[in-house]
Coordinates of C-alpha atoms in Angstrom, one line a residue:
M209 CA 4.1 10.2 -19.2
K210 CA 3.6 6.4 -18.2
V211 CA 5.9 7.1 -15.2
L212 CA 3.6 10.1 -14.0
Q213 CA 0.2 8.0 -14.6
R214 CA 1.9 5.1 -12.4
S215 CA 3.1 7.5 -9.9
I216 CA -0.2 9.0 -9.4
R217 CA -1.9 5.6 -9.6
N218 CA 0.4 4.4 -6.6
F219 CA 0.0 7.6 -4.9
V220 CA -3.9 7.5 -4.9
T221 CA -3.7 3.6 -4.3
G222 CA -1.7 4.4 -1.0
M223 CA -4.1 7.0 -0.2
G224 CA -6.9 4.5 -0.3
F225 CA -5.2 1.8 2.1
G226 CA -4.3 4.5 4.4
A227 CA -7.7 5.8 4.8
I228 CA -8.8 2.4 5.5
I229 CA -6.3 2.0 8.2
Y230 CA -6.9 5.4 9.3
L231 CA -10.7 4.1 10.1
L232 CA -9.6 0.9 11.5
I233 CA -7.2 2.8 14.1
L234 CA -9.7 5.3 15.0
G235 CA -12.4 2.6 15.6
F236 CA -10.7 -0.2 17.3
A237 CA -7.7 1.8 18.9
Y238 CA -9.5 4.4 20.1
N239 CA -13.1 3.3 20.4
N240 CA -13.7 4.4 24.1
V241 CA -12.0 7.7 23.7
N242 CA -13.6 11.1 22.5
I243 CA -11.2 11.7 19.3
S244 CA -12.0 14.7 17.1
V245 CA -10.9 14.1 13.4
S246 CA -8.7 17.0 12.6
K247 CA -7.8 18.5 9.1
C248 CA -4.0 17.9 9.9
S249 CA -4.7 14.3 10.8
V250 CA -6.6 13.7 7.5
L251 CA -4.1 15.2 5.2
S252 CA -1.2 13.6 7.2
V253 CA -2.5 10.4 6.6
L254 CA -3.6 10.8 3.1
I255 CA 0.1 12.6 2.4
I256 CA 2.0 9.6 4.2
S257 CA -0.3 6.7 2.8
G258 CA 0.3 8.2 -0.5
L259 CA 4.1 8.3 0.0
I260 CA 3.8 4.5 1.2
G261 CA 2.1 3.8 -2.0
E262 CA 5.1 5.4 -4.0
L263 CA 7.5 2.9 -2.3
T264 CA 6.3 0.3 -4.8
W265 CA 9.0 1.5 -7.1
L266 CA 11.4 -0.5 -5.0
F267 CA 10.0 -3.6 -6.6
K268 CA 11.1 -2.2 -10.0
L269 CA 14.8 -1.9 -9.0
D270 CA 17.1 -4.8 -10.1
I271 CA 17.5 -5.9 -6.6
P272 CA 16.7 -9.2 -4.9
F273 CA 13.2 -9.3 -3.8
L274 CA 13.8 -9.7 -0.2
L275 CA 16.2 -6.8 -0.1
A276 CA 13.2 -4.6 -1.7
M277 CA 11.0 -6.1 0.9
V278 CA 12.8 -5.4 3.8
I279 CA 13.6 -1.8 2.8
H280 CA 9.9 -1.5 2.0
A281 CA 9.1 -2.5 5.1
V282 CA 11.3 -0.4 7.1
A283 CA 10.2 2.5 4.8
T284 CA 6.7 2.0 5.6
V285 CA 7.0 1.3 9.1
S286 CA 9.0 4.5 9.5
L287 CA 6.3 6.4 7.7
Y288 CA 3.5 5.0 9.7
I289 CA 5.5 6.0 13.0
L290 CA 6.1 9.7 11.6
M291 CA 2.3 9.7 11.1
M292 CA 1.3 8.4 14.6
I293 CA 3.9 11.0 15.9
I294 CA 2.5 14.1 13.7
N295 CA -0.9 13.3 15.2
H296 CA -0.2 12.5 18.6
W297 CA -1.4 9.2 18.4
Y298 CA -0.3 6.5 20.9
I299 CA 1.7 3.6 19.5
N300 CA 0.5 0.8 21.4
M301 CA 0.0 -3.1 20.7
I302 CA -3.3 -2.5 19.0
T303 CA -2.2 -0.1 16.6
I304 CA 1.1 -2.1 16.2
M305 CA -1.3 -5.1 15.3
I306 CA -3.4 -3.0 13.1
F307 CA -0.4 -2.0 11.1
V308 CA 0.8 -5.5 10.9
L309 CA -2.6 -6.9 9.9
S310 CA -2.9 -4.2 7.3
Y311 CA 0.5 -4.7 6.2
I312 CA -0.3 -8.4 5.3
V313 CA -3.7 -8.2 3.9
I314 CA -2.5 -5.3 1.5
W315 CA 0.2 -7.5 0.3
V316 CA -2.3 -10.3 -0.2
I317 CA -4.5 -8.0 -2.1
E318 CA -1.6 -6.6 -4.3
E319 CA -0.5 -10.2 -4.9
I320 CA -4.0 -11.2 -6.2
I321 CA -4.0 -8.4 -8.4
R322 CA -0.6 -9.1 -9.8
I323 CA -1.5 -12.6 -10.5
R324 CA -4.8 -11.8 -12.1
E325 CA -2.8 -9.1 -14.6
V326 CA -0.1 -12.0 -15.3
N327 CA -3.0 -14.3 -16.0
H328 CA -4.9 -11.8 -18.1
I329 CA -1.7 -10.9 -20.2
N330 CA -0.7 -14.8 -20.8
I331 CA -4.4 -15.0 -22.0
Q332 CA -3.9 -12.3 -24.4
I333 CA -0.5 -13.5 -25.4
K334 CA -2.1 -17.1 -26.3
K335 CA -4.9 -15.7 -28.3
R336 CA -2.2 -13.4 -30.4
R337 CA -0.3 -16.6 -30.8
K338 CA -3.2 -18.4 -31.7
N339 CA -4.5 -15.8 -34.4
T340 CA -0.8 -15.7 -36.0
K341 CA -0.9 -19.3 -36.5
I342 CA -4.1 -19.2 -38.8

């Protein structure tokens, strides 16, 4: 059950990040073009973003972090390009920059969350040790 919950959480988190990137692309890459938002584009962004969110399982594998990072980056770029192709969106310098900046920002956010979780767990461990010594 924990695996399913984690999977759903990763998928939904990916969808959230994907929605933000989608809005950035529409707002900055196509700001002078009249674009209609289709159901297909919304669904493809949500599904592919959710799949990108699922790629976090790579970091749970017993492989070197750098290898997991490379695989994650290649898979993420591949899914991003697939989304661009499905929606007939231009792949240009602006969309590439949005992707790279988004990837970096998301990693920073995820790292901050991880550090906060580790600190919270360490505080709980210290409290338990302190309580068991008394």
